[in-house]
Coordinates of C-alpha atoms and ligand atoms in Angstrom, one line a residue:
X1 CA 0.0 0.0 0.1
X2 CA 0.8 3.4 -0.4
X3 CA 2.8 5.0 1.7
X4 CA -0.7 7.5 3.0
X5 CA -1.2 11.5 2.9
X6 CA -1.8 12.9 6.7
X7 CA -4.0 15.6 7.4
X8 CA -2.5 19.0 9.6
X9 CA -4.9 19.5 11.4
X10 CA -6.0 18.6 15.2
X11 CA -8.3 15.5 15.5
X12 CA -10.3 15.6 18.2
X13 CA -12.4 12.2 19.4
X14 CA -14.9 11.0 22.6
X15 CA -15.3 7.0 22.9
X16 CA -17.9 6.7 25.0
X17 CA -17.8 4.1 29.0
X18 CA -18.8 1.0 28.1
X19 CA -20.2 -1.9 30.0
X20 CA -19.5 -6.4 29.1
X21 CA -21.5 -9.5 29.7
X22 CA -24.5 -7.9 31.1
X23 CA -25.1 -10.9 32.7
X24 CA -25.0 -14.1 30.8
X25 CA -23.7 -12.5 27.6
X26 CA -19.6 -12.9 28.0
X27 CA -17.5 -11.9 25.3
X28 CA -20.7 -10.6 23.2
X29 CA -23.0 -8.0 24.7
X30 CA -22.1 -4.0 25.8
X31 CA -23.7 -1.0 26.2
X32 CA -22.1 2.6 26.1
X33 CA -22.9 4.8 29.5
X34 CA -22.5 9.2 28.3
X35 CA -19.3 9.7 30.3
X36 CA -16.8 10.1 28.0
X37 CA -12.6 10.3 27.1
X38 CA -11.5 12.4 25.2
X39 CA -8.4 11.6 23.2
X40 CA -6.7 15.2 20.8
X41 CA -3.9 14.6 18.2
X42 CA -2.4 16.0 14.7
X43 CA 0.2 15.0 12.8
X44 CA 3.4 17.1 13.5
X45 CA 6.7 18.0 10.8
X46 CA 9.9 17.5 12.8
X47 CA 9.5 13.5 14.4
X48 CA 9.2 12.1 17.4
X49 CA 5.8 11.8 20.0
X50 CA 4.4 14.2 22.3
X51 CA 2.1 13.2 24.4
X52 CA -0.3 14.4 27.9
X53 CA -2.7 12.8 29.4
X54 CA -4.8 13.9 32.8
X55 CA -7.7 13.2 33.9
X56 CA -8.1 9.4 35.5
X57 CA -4.8 7.5 35.1
X58 CA -2.5 10.1 34.0
X59 CA -0.1 9.5 37.4
X60 CA -0.2 5.2 36.0
X61 CA -0.5 5.6 32.5
X62 CA 3.6 5.9 29.6
X63 CA 4.0 8.4 28.4
X64 CA 6.0 6.5 25.4
X65 CA 4.7 4.4 21.9
X66 CA 4.0 1.6 25.2
X67 CA 0.6 3.8 25.7
X68 CA -2.7 2.3 24.7
X69 CA -3.8 5.3 22.7
X70 CA -0.7 5.3 21.0
X71 CA -0.1 1.8 20.3
X72 CA -4.1 1.9 18.7
X73 CA -2.8 5.0 16.7
X74 CA 0.1 2.9 15.6
X75 CA -1.8 0.3 14.1
X76 CA -4.8 2.0 12.5
X77 CA -1.4 3.8 10.8
X78 CA 0.5 1.1 10.0
X79 CA -3.3 -1.0 8.5
X80 CA -3.7 2.2 6.8
X81 CA 0.3 2.1 5.0
X82 CA 2.3 4.1 7.4
X83 CA 3.2 5.7 10.2
X84 CA 3.5 10.1 10.1
X85 CA 7.3 11.1 11.0
X86 CA 5.8 13.1 14.0
X87 CA 2.3 13.1 16.5
X88 CA 1.1 15.4 19.3
X89 CA -1.9 13.3 21.2
X90 CA -3.8 14.7 24.7
X91 CA -5.9 12.6 26.6
X92 CA -8.5 13.9 29.0
X93 CA -9.5 10.3 30.7
X94 CA -12.6 9.9 32.3
X95 CA -13.2 6.5 32.3
X96 CA -11.9 5.3 36.0
X97 CA -9.5 2.8 35.0
X98 CA -9.4 -1.3 36.0
X99 CA -13.4 -1.2 37.1
X100 CA -15.2 -3.0 34.6
X101 CA -16.2 0.8 32.5
X102 CA -13.9 0.0 29.1
X103 CA -11.7 2.9 30.0
X104 CA -8.6 0.5 27.6
X105 CA -11.5 -0.4 24.4
X106 CA -12.3 3.9 24.7
X107 CA -8.8 4.0 24.6
X108 CA -8.5 1.7 22.1
X109 CA -11.2 2.8 20.1
X110 CA -9.9 6.1 20.5
X111 CA -6.2 5.3 18.5
X112 CA -7.8 3.9 15.9
X113 CA -10.3 6.5 15.1
X114 CA -7.5 9.4 15.3
X115 CA -5.2 7.3 13.0
X116 CA -7.8 6.8 10.2
X117 CA -9.0 10.5 10.7
X118 CA -6.1 12.1 9.9
X119 CA -5.1 10.1 6.7
X120 CA -6.8 11.8 4.1
X121 CA -9.2 9.8 2.8
X122 CA -7.8 7.2 5.8
X123 CA -11.9 6.3 6.2
X124 CA -12.5 4.6 2.5
X125 CA -9.6 2.9 3.1
X126 CA -10.4 1.7 7.1
X127 CA -14.2 0.5 7.2
X128 CA -15.9 0.2 11.1
X129 CA -15.4 -3.2 10.3
X130 CA -12.4 -3.7 9.4
X131 CA -11.3 -1.1 12.7
X132 CA -14.0 -3.2 14.8
X133 CA -11.1 -5.9 14.3
X134 CA -8.6 -3.4 14.7
X135 CA -9.2 -3.5 17.8
X136 CA -10.5 -6.5 18.6
X137 CA -6.9 -7.7 17.8
X138 CA -5.5 -5.6 20.6
X139 CA -8.4 -6.7 23.5
X140 CA -8.6 -9.7 23.0
X141 CA -12.1 -9.7 22.7
X142 CA -15.0 -7.7 20.9
X143 CA -17.6 -6.7 23.8
X144 CA -16.7 -3.4 25.4
X145 CA -15.2 -2.5 21.4
X146 CA -18.2 -2.3 19.4
X147 CA -19.7 -0.7 22.7
X148 CA -17.5 1.5 22.1
X149 CA -16.9 2.3 18.6
X150 CA -21.0 1.9 17.6
X151 CA -22.4 2.9 21.5
X152 CA -26.0 1.6 22.9
X153 CA -26.8 -1.9 23.4
X154 CA -24.0 -4.1 21.0
X155 CA -23.8 -7.9 21.0
X156 CA -20.2 -8.5 19.2
X157 CA -19.3 -12.3 18.3
X158 CA -15.9 -13.8 16.4
X159 CA -16.4 -16.1 13.5
X160 CA -13.4 -17.8 12.8
X161 CA -11.3 -17.4 9.1
X162 CA -8.4 -18.8 7.7
X163 CA -7.5 -19.6 11.3
X164 CA -8.0 -15.8 12.0
X165 CA -10.7 -14.5 14.6
X166 CA -12.9 -12.2 12.9
X167 CA -15.3 -9.9 15.4
X168 CA -18.7 -8.8 14.1
X169 CA -20.9 -6.7 15.8
X170 CA -25.2 -5.3 16.0
X171 CA -26.7 -2.3 17.2
X172 CA -29.6 -2.9 19.8
X173 CA -32.2 0.3 19.7
X174 CA -32.0 0.0 24.2
X175 CA -36.0 0.8 25.5
X176 CA -35.4 4.6 26.1
X177 CA -37.8 2.8 30.0
X178 CA -34.3 1.9 30.5
X179 CA -31.5 3.7 33.3
X180 CA -28.5 2.7 34.5
X181 CA -26.8 2.5 37.9
X182 CA -23.3 1.8 38.6
X183 CA -21.3 0.7 41.9
X184 CA -18.3 1.1 41.6
X185 CA -15.3 0.8 44.1
X186 CA -12.5 2.9 44.4
X187 CA -9.7 -0.1 44.3
X188 CA -9.8 -2.2 40.8
X189 CA -9.0 -5.0 39.5
X190 CA -7.1 -6.8 36.3
X191 CA -8.8 -8.1 33.3
X192 CA -6.7 -10.0 33.5
X193 CA -6.8 -11.6 36.1
X194 CA -9.9 -12.0 36.6
X195 CA -10.4 -14.4 33.6
X196 CA -7.7 -16.5 35.0
X197 CA -10.4 -17.3 37.5
X198 CA -12.6 -18.8 34.7
X199 CA -13.3 -22.6 34.7
X200 CA -12.8 -24.9 31.2
X201 CA -15.5 -26.1 31.5
X202 CA -19.4 -24.8 32.5
X203 CA -22.5 -27.9 34.1
X204 CA -24.8 -29.0 31.1
X205 CA -27.7 -27.2 33.2
X206 CA -25.8 -24.1 33.3
X207 CA -25.2 -23.7 29.7
X208 CA -29.0 -24.6 29.0
X209 CA -29.6 -21.6 31.5
X210 CA -26.7 -18.8 29.9
X211 CA -28.2 -19.7 26.6
X212 CA -31.4 -18.5 27.1
X213 CA -30.6 -15.7 28.8
X214 CA -29.0 -14.1 26.7
X215 CA -31.4 -14.5 23.7
X216 CA -34.0 -13.4 26.3
X217 CA -31.8 -10.4 26.9
X218 CA -31.7 -9.0 23.3
X219 CA -35.4 -8.2 24.4
X220 CA -35.3 -7.3 28.1
X221 CA -32.9 -5.0 26.4
X222 CA -35.1 -2.9 23.3
X223 CA -39.2 -4.0 24.2
X224 CA -39.5 -5.5 27.5
X225 CA -37.4 -4.5 30.1
X226 CA -39.9 -6.1 32.4
X227 CA -37.9 -9.2 31.6
X228 CA -34.9 -7.6 33.0
X229 CA -33.9 -9.5 35.9
X230 CA -34.2 -12.5 34.7
X231 CA -32.4 -12.0 31.3
X232 CA -29.2 -10.6 33.8
X233 CA -28.9 -14.0 35.7
X234 CA -25.8 -15.1 34.4
X235 CA -24.2 -19.0 35.4
X236 CA -20.9 -18.4 32.4
X237 CA -18.3 -16.6 34.5
X238 CA -19.6 -14.1 38.2
X239 CA -19.7 -17.2 40.0
X240 CA -16.4 -18.3 39.7
X241 CA -14.5 -14.3 39.4
X242 CA -16.1 -14.0 43.5
X243 CA -13.0 -14.5 45.0
X244 CA -11.5 -11.7 43.5
X245 CA -14.6 -8.9 44.4
X246 CA -15.9 -10.7 47.5
X247 CA -18.2 -6.9 48.3
X248 CA -19.4 -5.9 44.5
X249 CA -20.0 -10.2 45.3
X250 CA -21.5 -9.4 47.8
X251 CA -23.7 -5.9 46.4
X252 CA -24.7 -7.1 43.2
X253 CA -26.5 -10.5 45.5
X254 CA -27.9 -8.1 48.1
X255 CA -29.8 -6.1 44.1
X256 CA -30.7 -9.8 43.1
X257 CA -32.5 -11.0 46.3
X258 CA -34.3 -7.0 45.5
X259 CA -35.5 -8.3 42.5
X260 CA -32.9 -5.7 40.8
X261 CA -31.3 -7.0 37.7
X262 CA -27.6 -6.1 38.7
X263 CA -25.0 -8.0 37.7
X264 CA -21.0 -7.5 37.2
X265 CA -20.2 -4.7 34.9
X266 CA -17.5 -6.0 32.7
X267 CA -14.6 -8.3 34.3
X268 CA -15.4 -6.2 37.4
X269 CA -15.2 -4.8 40.0
X270 CA -18.8 -2.3 39.6
X271 CA -22.3 -3.6 39.8
X272 CA -24.7 -2.6 37.1
X273 CA -27.4 -2.2 38.3
X274 CA -30.6 -1.5 34.8
X275 CA -33.8 -0.4 35.9
X276 CA -36.8 1.8 35.0
X277 CA -37.4 3.9 38.4
X278 CA -38.5 6.9 38.8
X279 CA -35.6 9.5 40.7
X280 CA -36.4 9.3 43.8
X281 CA -36.3 5.8 44.2
X282 CA -33.1 5.9 41.7
X283 CA -31.7 8.2 44.4
X284 CA -32.1 5.4 47.0
X285 CA -30.8 3.0 45.0
X286 CA -27.3 4.5 43.7
X287 CA -27.1 4.8 48.3
X288 CA -27.3 0.5 48.2
X289 CA -23.9 0.8 48.7
X290 CA -23.5 1.9 51.1
X291 CA -19.3 3.4 52.1
X292 CA -17.0 0.9 49.8
X293 CA -19.3 2.0 46.7
X294 CA -19.9 4.9 44.7
X295 CA -23.7 5.1 43.2
X296 CA -24.0 6.9 39.5
X297 CA -26.3 7.4 37.6
X298 CA -25.6 6.8 34.3
X299 CA -27.3 8.0 31.1
X300 CA -27.3 5.1 28.2
X301 CA -25.4 6.7 24.8
X302 CA -26.9 5.8 21.2
X303 CA -24.2 6.5 19.4
X304 CA -21.0 5.5 20.4
X305 CA -16.7 7.6 19.2
X306 CA -17.9 9.7 17.7
X307 CA -15.7 13.5 15.8
X308 CA -15.8 16.3 17.7
Ligands
HSE401 N1 -15.9 -10.6 28.4 C1 -14.6 -9.7 29.5 C2 -14.6 -10.0 30.5 C3 -15.8 -8.3 29.6 O1 -16.1 -10.2 31.2 O2 -12.9 -11.1 30.8 C4 -13.8 -8.0 30.3 O3 -14.5 -6.2 30.3

C-alpha cells in the first residue's frame, strides 16, 4: 500500500465508557454510557511522540509508545500504509481504570479512530468493521470495543476464517425506559487476572440457562425491560470470579435478592443495575452500595466514538 497522506489539522474524538457481558452475554454483549474520554492528535513535521495525559489514571499510564492510545493509533497507521514522522497526542481521561467500565476499549477505539481520521481517505480505507477487527486483535474480545465504536447496546461475536478470528457486531436500540446505576468501588481488578479464574468447562444445565437468558436479553434490552431481571442472570463467569471481588459479589447478590437486575460490569469489580424506576427511587438505589461503592447514575449513549 502507498504511504498515506496525512491531514495537518488536529483531530478530536470522544469515546464512551462501556460495560460488557451484562450478565449472561460473556464476551458478547456491550453497553455504552454517557461518560467519555477525549483524545486529540495532530501530525507533527518534526519526528517523535509528544504526549500528555490528564485525569483518571494519569499518574499510571506510560508517556511512550507503550501507551495504549498510542499503540492503537500506530496500529491504525500501519494498517493504512505507514506511520507519520511525528505526532502529538492529548488524552483527557474520565473513565476510571480497572473497574470494568471499558477504559482500555475507549483508548483502543480512540487511537484507531484518530489514525483513520488523520489520514486522507482514511475512512475509505478502514471500514468500521475493519476498525472493529483491529480493536478486537488488541483487546482479545470484541464486547467493549463494539459498544465503544457503535454506541447503545451491541452484540458482538467472532467467526474463525482461515484460522483467524473475525469480529462482527450488531447494534441494538435500547428501550428508552431503561436506566443504569453503577456502583463503582475504589479498588481496581485487572481483567487479565479475572480471565484466569474462569473454568475450562461448565455444567450442561448452566450452559442451557445461560443461553436462554442471553437470548432473552436482546428482548429485555430493546422492548421488554420487565424481563431484565431474569435476562441478566449469569451462569458462565460471575460466580467463578467471586473471590477476586467479594464485596461486589455480595452487593450484586443483595440487589438481586431485592428483585433488581444487577450484575458485574465486564470483568468487574463495578456492579451495574438496570432499572426503570423514577428519580426518587434512583437516588435511594444509589445508596445501596454503602461506603465501599460510589453509586453513579449513567446515561446510555446511543452513539459510540464521535469526532468533535
Ligand atoms: N468479557 C470480558 C470479561 C470483559 O468478562 O473478561 C472485560 O471487560
